[in-house]
């Protein structure tokens, strides 16, 4: 390519054809804003999921402790002996 041809080619190129301009900036800004909103939403959902898992674990631990407490109290009632041990299930246990 001769220097004259290169000069003619570069002379025909306008700056608006090379740069993205205002429309390119707005499109880039819109994509960036959408990405930021998606990241914020994802962080909120992950935080909510973690909190639900923690609550579920606490409820499970409370339930297991309650079940272990009931099992222990039933075993403790049998150790009382006498008439209380022979009482029917319909009546609440009585303490001497």
CSV table of C-alpha atoms in Angstrom, one decimal:
chain,number,residue,atom,x,y,z
A,1,UNK,CA,0.0,0.0,0.0
A,2,UNK,CA,1.5,3.3,-1.0
A,3,UNK,CA,1.6,6.3,1.4
A,4,UNK,CA,-0.9,8.1,-0.8
A,5,UNK,CA,-3.5,5.3,-0.6
A,6,UNK,CA,-3.1,5.1,3.2
A,7,UNK,CA,-3.6,8.9,3.5
A,8,UNK,CA,-6.8,8.7,1.4
A,9,UNK,CA,-8.2,5.8,3.5
A,10,UNK,CA,-7.5,7.5,6.8
A,11,UNK,CA,-9.0,10.8,5.5
A,12,UNK,CA,-12.3,9.1,4.7
A,13,UNK,CA,-12.7,7.6,8.2
A,14,UNK,CA,-14.7,9.9,10.5
A,15,UNK,CA,-14.2,9.9,14.2
A,16,UNK,CA,-17.9,8.9,14.8
A,17,UNK,CA,-17.2,5.7,12.9
A,18,UNK,CA,-14.3,4.7,15.1
A,19,UNK,CA,-15.6,5.6,18.6
A,20,UNK,CA,-18.7,4.1,20.2
A,21,UNK,CA,-20.2,7.5,21.0
A,22,UNK,CA,-23.1,8.2,23.3
A,23,UNK,CA,-25.1,5.1,22.2
A,24,UNK,CA,-22.1,2.8,23.0
A,25,UNK,CA,-21.6,4.5,26.4
A,26,UNK,CA,-25.3,4.1,27.3
A,27,UNK,CA,-25.4,0.4,26.2
A,28,UNK,CA,-22.2,-0.3,28.2
A,29,UNK,CA,-23.7,1.5,31.2
A,30,UNK,CA,-27.0,-0.4,31.0
A,31,UNK,CA,-25.1,-3.7,30.8
A,32,UNK,CA,-23.0,-2.7,33.8
A,33,UNK,CA,-26.1,-1.7,35.8
A,34,UNK,CA,-27.8,-5.0,35.0
A,35,UNK,CA,-24.8,-6.9,36.2
A,36,UNK,CA,-24.6,-5.0,39.4
A,37,UNK,CA,-28.3,-5.6,40.1
A,38,UNK,CA,-27.9,-9.3,39.4
A,39,UNK,CA,-25.0,-9.5,41.8
A,40,UNK,CA,-26.9,-7.7,44.5
A,41,UNK,CA,-29.9,-10.0,44.0
A,42,UNK,CA,-27.7,-13.1,44.0
A,43,UNK,CA,-26.1,-12.0,47.3
A,44,UNK,CA,-29.5,-11.5,48.8
A,45,UNK,CA,-30.7,-14.9,47.8
A,46,UNK,CA,-27.6,-16.6,49.1
A,47,UNK,CA,-27.9,-14.8,52.4
A,48,UNK,CA,-31.5,-15.9,52.7
A,49,UNK,CA,-30.7,-19.5,51.8
A,50,UNK,CA,-28.0,-19.5,54.5
A,51,UNK,CA,-30.3,-18.1,57.1
A,52,UNK,CA,-33.0,-20.7,56.3
A,53,UNK,CA,-30.4,-23.5,56.6
A,54,UNK,CA,-29.3,-22.1,60.0
A,55,UNK,CA,-32.9,-21.9,61.2
A,56,UNK,CA,-33.6,-25.4,59.9
A,57,UNK,CA,-30.6,-26.8,61.9
A,58,UNK,CA,-31.7,-25.0,65.1
A,59,UNK,CA,-35.2,-26.4,64.8
A,60,UNK,CA,-33.8,-29.9,64.2
A,61,UNK,CA,-31.5,-29.6,67.2
A,62,UNK,CA,-34.4,-28.4,69.4
A,63,UNK,CA,-36.6,-31.2,68.1
A,64,UNK,CA,-33.9,-33.8,68.8
A,65,UNK,CA,-33.3,-32.3,72.3
A,66,UNK,CA,-37.0,-32.4,73.0
A,67,UNK,CA,-37.3,-36.0,71.8
A,68,UNK,CA,-34.3,-37.0,74.0
A,69,UNK,CA,-35.9,-35.1,76.9
A,70,UNK,CA,-39.2,-37.0,76.5
A,71,UNK,CA,-37.4,-40.3,76.2
A,72,UNK,CA,-35.5,-39.5,79.4
A,73,UNK,CA,-38.6,-38.5,81.3
A,74,UNK,CA,-40.4,-41.7,80.2
A,75,UNK,CA,-37.5,-43.8,81.4
A,76,UNK,CA,-37.4,-41.8,84.7
A,77,UNK,CA,-41.1,-42.5,85.3
A,78,UNK,CA,-40.5,-46.2,85.2
A,79,UNK,CA,-37.8,-45.9,87.8
A,80,UNK,CA,-40.3,-44.6,90.3
A,81,UNK,CA,-41.8,-48.0,90.7
A,82,UNK,CA,-44.9,-48.9,92.8
A,83,UNK,CA,-48.4,-47.8,91.8
A,84,UNK,CA,-47.2,-45.0,89.5
A,85,UNK,CA,-45.4,-47.5,87.3
A,86,UNK,CA,-48.5,-49.6,87.0
A,87,UNK,CA,-50.8,-46.6,86.2
A,88,UNK,CA,-52.5,-46.5,82.9
A,89,UNK,CA,-51.4,-44.2,80.2
A,90,UNK,CA,-54.6,-42.1,80.5
A,91,UNK,CA,-53.7,-40.8,83.9
A,92,UNK,CA,-50.8,-38.4,84.4
A,93,UNK,CA,-48.1,-39.7,86.7
A,94,UNK,CA,-48.3,-38.6,90.3
A,95,UNK,CA,-45.3,-37.8,92.4
A,96,UNK,CA,-45.1,-39.0,96.1
